[in-house]
PDB file of C-alpha atoms in Angstrom:
ATOM      1  CA  MET A   4     -27.583  15.232  -7.513  1.00  0.00           C
ATOM      2  CA  GLY A   5     -26.782  12.273  -9.677  1.00  0.00           C
ATOM      3  CA  ASN A   6     -23.982  11.692 -12.092  1.00  0.00           C
ATOM      4  CA  GLY A   7     -25.726  13.716 -14.758  1.00  0.00           C
ATOM      5  CA  THR A   8     -25.295  17.042 -13.066  1.00  0.00           C
ATOM      6  CA  SER A   9     -22.163  19.165 -12.867  1.00  0.00           C
ATOM      7  CA  ILE A  10     -21.730  18.629  -9.178  1.00  0.00           C
ATOM      8  CA  GLY A  11     -22.316  14.904  -9.547  1.00  0.00           C
ATOM      9  CA  ARG A  12     -19.483  14.595 -12.045  1.00  0.00           C
ATOM     10  CA  VAL A  13     -17.075  16.484  -9.750  1.00  0.00           C
ATOM     11  CA  ARG A  14     -17.826  14.578  -6.559  1.00  0.00           C
ATOM     12  CA  GLY A  15     -15.070  12.303  -5.456  1.00  0.00           C
ATOM     13  CA  LEU A  16     -12.495  14.200  -7.493  1.00  0.00           C
ATOM     14  CA  GLY A  17     -11.472  16.587  -4.784  1.00  0.00           C
ATOM     15  CA  SER A  18      -8.243  16.884  -2.831  1.00  0.00           C
ATOM     16  CA  ALA A  19      -6.591  13.674  -1.781  1.00  0.00           C
ATOM     17  CA  LYS A  20      -5.315  15.536   1.330  1.00  0.00           C
ATOM     18  CA  GLY A  21      -1.724  14.416   0.696  1.00  0.00           C
ATOM     19  CA  GLY A  22      -0.348  17.453  -1.147  1.00  0.00           C
ATOM     20  CA  VAL A  23       0.351  19.608   1.889  1.00  0.00           C
ATOM     21  CA  HIS A  24       2.507  16.956   3.515  1.00  0.00           C
ATOM     22  CA  HIS A  25       4.495  16.415   0.360  1.00  0.00           C
ATOM     23  CA  TRP A  26       4.919  20.164  -0.091  1.00  0.00           C
ATOM     24  CA  LEU A  27       6.104  20.608   3.520  1.00  0.00           C
ATOM     25  CA  LEU A  28       8.605  17.750   3.122  1.00  0.00           C
ATOM     26  CA  GLN A  29      10.051  19.371   0.024  1.00  0.00           C
ATOM     27  CA  ARG A  30      10.433  22.645   1.870  1.00  0.00           C
ATOM     28  CA  PHE A  31      12.029  21.032   4.960  1.00  0.00           C
ATOM     29  CA  THR A  32      14.471  19.056   2.838  1.00  0.00           C
ATOM     30  CA  ALA A  33      15.355  22.209   0.895  1.00  0.00           C
ATOM     31  CA  ILE A  34      16.139  24.039   4.135  1.00  0.00           C
ATOM     32  CA  GLY A  35      18.177  21.066   5.320  1.00  0.00           C
ATOM     33  CA  ASN A  36      20.082  21.152   2.030  1.00  0.00           C
ATOM     34  CA  LEU A  37      20.718  24.866   2.310  1.00  0.00           C
ATOM     35  CA  LEU A  38      22.051  24.666   5.861  1.00  0.00           C
ATOM     36  CA  SER A  39      24.194  21.585   5.125  1.00  0.00           C
ATOM     37  CA  VAL A  40      25.704  23.141   2.011  1.00  0.00           C
ATOM     38  CA  LEU A  41      26.422  26.392   3.842  1.00  0.00           C
ATOM     39  CA  PHE A  42      28.185  24.402   6.550  1.00  0.00           C
ATOM     40  CA  LEU A  43      30.178  22.536   3.914  1.00  0.00           C
ATOM     41  CA  ILE A  44      31.225  25.760   2.130  1.00  0.00           C
ATOM     42  CA  VAL A  45      32.208  27.523   5.378  1.00  0.00           C
ATOM     43  CA  SER A  46      34.103  24.465   6.551  1.00  0.00           C
ATOM     44  CA  LEU A  47      35.964  24.034   3.290  1.00  0.00           C
ATOM     45  CA  VAL A  48      36.913  27.735   3.225  1.00  0.00           C
ATOM     46  CA  LEU A  49      38.363  27.427   6.719  1.00  0.00           C
ATOM     47  CA  LEU A  50      40.547  24.401   5.894  1.00  0.00           C
ATOM     48  CA  PRO A  51      44.259  25.141   5.458  1.00  0.00           C
ATOM     49  CA  ASP A  52      44.551  23.004   2.344  1.00  0.00           C
ATOM     50  CA  TYR A  53      42.613  20.413   0.311  1.00  0.00           C
ATOM     51  CA  THR A  54      44.874  17.437   0.434  1.00  0.00           C
ATOM     52  CA  TYR A  55      43.531  13.919   1.019  1.00  0.00           C
ATOM     53  CA  GLY A  56      44.882  13.813   4.553  1.00  0.00           C
ATOM     54  CA  THR A  57      43.313  17.133   5.497  1.00  0.00           C
ATOM     55  CA  MET A  58      39.980  16.117   4.098  1.00  0.00           C
ATOM     56  CA  VAL A  59      40.021  12.755   5.899  1.00  0.00           C
ATOM     57  CA  GLU A  60      41.056  14.433   9.135  1.00  0.00           C
ATOM     58  CA  TRP A  61      38.238  16.947   8.739  1.00  0.00           C
ATOM     59  CA  ILE A  62      35.511  14.413   8.001  1.00  0.00           C
ATOM     60  CA  ALA A  63      36.721  12.160  10.839  1.00  0.00           C
ATOM     61  CA  LYS A  64      35.478  14.737  13.292  1.00  0.00           C
ATOM     62  CA  PRO A  65      31.961  14.100  14.611  1.00  0.00           C
ATOM     63  CA  VAL A  66      30.290  17.417  13.585  1.00  0.00           C
ATOM     64  CA  PRO A  67      31.446  17.453   9.948  1.00  0.00           C
ATOM     65  CA  ALA A  68      30.659  13.734   9.565  1.00  0.00           C
ATOM     66  CA  VAL A  69      27.136  14.101  10.861  1.00  0.00           C
ATOM     67  CA  ALA A  70      26.592  17.233   8.765  1.00  0.00           C
ATOM     68  CA  MET A  71      27.761  15.406   5.622  1.00  0.00           C
ATOM     69  CA  ILE A  72      25.484  12.482   6.436  1.00  0.00           C
ATOM     70  CA  LEU A  73      22.579  14.870   6.767  1.00  0.00           C
ATOM     71  CA  LEU A  74      23.529  16.527   3.493  1.00  0.00           C
ATOM     72  CA  VAL A  75      23.494  13.135   1.713  1.00  0.00           C
ATOM     73  CA  VAL A  76      20.170  12.154   3.260  1.00  0.00           C
ATOM     74  CA  THR A  77      18.368  15.449   2.616  1.00  0.00           C
ATOM     75  CA  THR A  78      19.796  15.804  -0.899  1.00  0.00           C
ATOM     76  CA  PHE A  79      18.657  12.342  -2.029  1.00  0.00           C
ATOM     77  CA  TRP A  80      15.308  12.645  -0.243  1.00  0.00           C
ATOM     78  CA  HIS A  81      14.670  16.097  -1.765  1.00  0.00           C
ATOM     79  CA  ALA A  82      15.485  14.758  -5.212  1.00  0.00           C
ATOM     80  CA  ARG A  83      13.197  11.778  -4.658  1.00  0.00           C
ATOM     81  CA  LEU A  84      10.309  14.055  -3.655  1.00  0.00           C
ATOM     82  CA  GLY A  85      10.782  16.274  -6.706  1.00  0.00           C
ATOM     83  CA  LEU A  86      11.067  13.409  -9.164  1.00  0.00           C
ATOM     84  CA  GLN A  87       8.073  11.744  -7.606  1.00  0.00           C
ATOM     85  CA  VAL A  88       5.943  14.748  -8.510  1.00  0.00           C
ATOM     86  CA  LEU A  89       7.222  14.533 -12.131  1.00  0.00           C
ATOM     87  CA  VAL A  90       6.354  10.826 -12.296  1.00  0.00           C
ATOM     88  CA  GLU A  91       2.912  11.393 -10.830  1.00  0.00           C
ATOM     89  CA  ASP A  92       2.183  14.235 -13.206  1.00  0.00           C
ATOM     90  CA  TYR A  93       3.453  12.821 -16.440  1.00  0.00           C
ATOM     91  CA  LEU A  94       2.984   9.033 -16.213  1.00  0.00           C
ATOM     92  CA  HIS A  95      -0.657   8.116 -16.487  1.00  0.00           C
ATOM     93  CA  ASP A  96      -0.536   4.352 -16.789  1.00  0.00           C
ATOM     94  CA  HIS A  97      -0.769   2.989 -13.229  1.00  0.00           C
ATOM     95  CA  ALA A  98       1.634   0.126 -13.815  1.00  0.00           C
ATOM     96  CA  ASN A  99       4.313   2.429 -15.297  1.00  0.00           C
ATOM     97  CA  LYS A 100       3.784   4.955 -12.491  1.00  0.00           C
ATOM     98  CA  PHE A 101       4.143   2.253  -9.849  1.00  0.00           C
ATOM     99  CA  ALA A 102       7.281   0.866 -11.481  1.00  0.00           C
ATOM    100  CA  ALA A 103       8.848   4.335 -11.836  1.00  0.00           C
ATOM    101  CA  ILE A 104       8.147   5.360  -8.200  1.00  0.00           C
ATOM    102  CA  ALA A 105       9.458   1.990  -6.989  1.00  0.00           C
ATOM    103  CA  ALA A 106      12.662   2.448  -9.008  1.00  0.00           C
ATOM    104  CA  LEU A 107      12.925   5.983  -7.789  1.00  0.00           C
ATOM    105  CA  ASN A 108      12.572   4.907  -4.147  1.00  0.00           C
ATOM    106  CA  LEU A 109      15.157   2.148  -4.627  1.00  0.00           C
ATOM    107  CA  ALA A 110      17.615   4.530  -6.289  1.00  0.00           C
ATOM    108  CA  ALA A 111      17.146   7.175  -3.542  1.00  0.00           C
ATOM    109  CA  CYS A 112      17.527   4.619  -0.693  1.00  0.00           C
ATOM    110  CA  GLY A 113      20.543   3.114  -2.488  1.00  0.00           C
ATOM    111  CA  GLY A 114      22.191   6.476  -2.928  1.00  0.00           C
ATOM    112  CA  ILE A 115      21.581   7.396   0.721  1.00  0.00           C
ATOM    113  CA  ALA A 116      22.972   4.025   1.900  1.00  0.00           C
ATOM    114  CA  PHE A 117      26.058   4.300  -0.258  1.00  0.00           C
ATOM    115  CA  GLY A 118      26.737   7.898   0.785  1.00  0.00           C
ATOM    116  CA  VAL A 119      26.282   7.302   4.477  1.00  0.00           C
ATOM    117  CA  PHE A 120      28.430   4.086   4.199  1.00  0.00           C
ATOM    118  CA  CYS A 121      31.290   6.075   2.526  1.00  0.00           C
ATOM    119  CA  ILE A 122      31.154   8.857   5.120  1.00  0.00           C
ATOM    120  CA  VAL A 123      31.066   6.482   8.056  1.00  0.00           C
ATOM    121  CA  ARG A 124      33.860   4.424   6.626  1.00  0.00           C
ATOM    122  CA  ILE A 125      36.118   7.438   6.249  1.00  0.00           C
ATOM    123  CA  ALA A 126      35.060   8.924   9.609  1.00  0.00           C
ATOM    124  CA  LEU A 127      35.823   5.706  11.472  1.00  0.00           C
ATOM    125  CA  GLY A 128      39.275   5.366   9.859  1.00  0.00           C
ATOM    126  CA  ALA A 129      38.716   2.350   7.598  1.00  0.00           C
ATOM    127  CA  HIS A 130      40.105   4.083   4.576  1.00  0.00           C
ATOM    128  CA  ALA A 131      42.832   2.627   2.435  1.00  0.00           C
TER     129      ALA A 131
END
């Protein structure tokens, strides 16, 4: 079965065994997004008003603060996973693919860090 036969040309081109993990991560982050957004919607509906003071008071509580941090993390991570699939599917030059995925990872990590920082800052009372 050399390289000249049909089976020889196909060997080595099978599954990379990484797709299932990526697919599961997308599903888990989607479920996390759904639960976090549902919590956000229900919490906002139950608030008496939407003034700045009320919102700061609400997010200063531990459960809403942690829920919003989880929402930021799962949203950015889910977006990163989805955009990574697009980059892998449509960029064929390895250097461009590497650069795009590196930029995507930096943007996602930066967004997560900024979002978590803002929530923690408000929750701990360091707002101006």
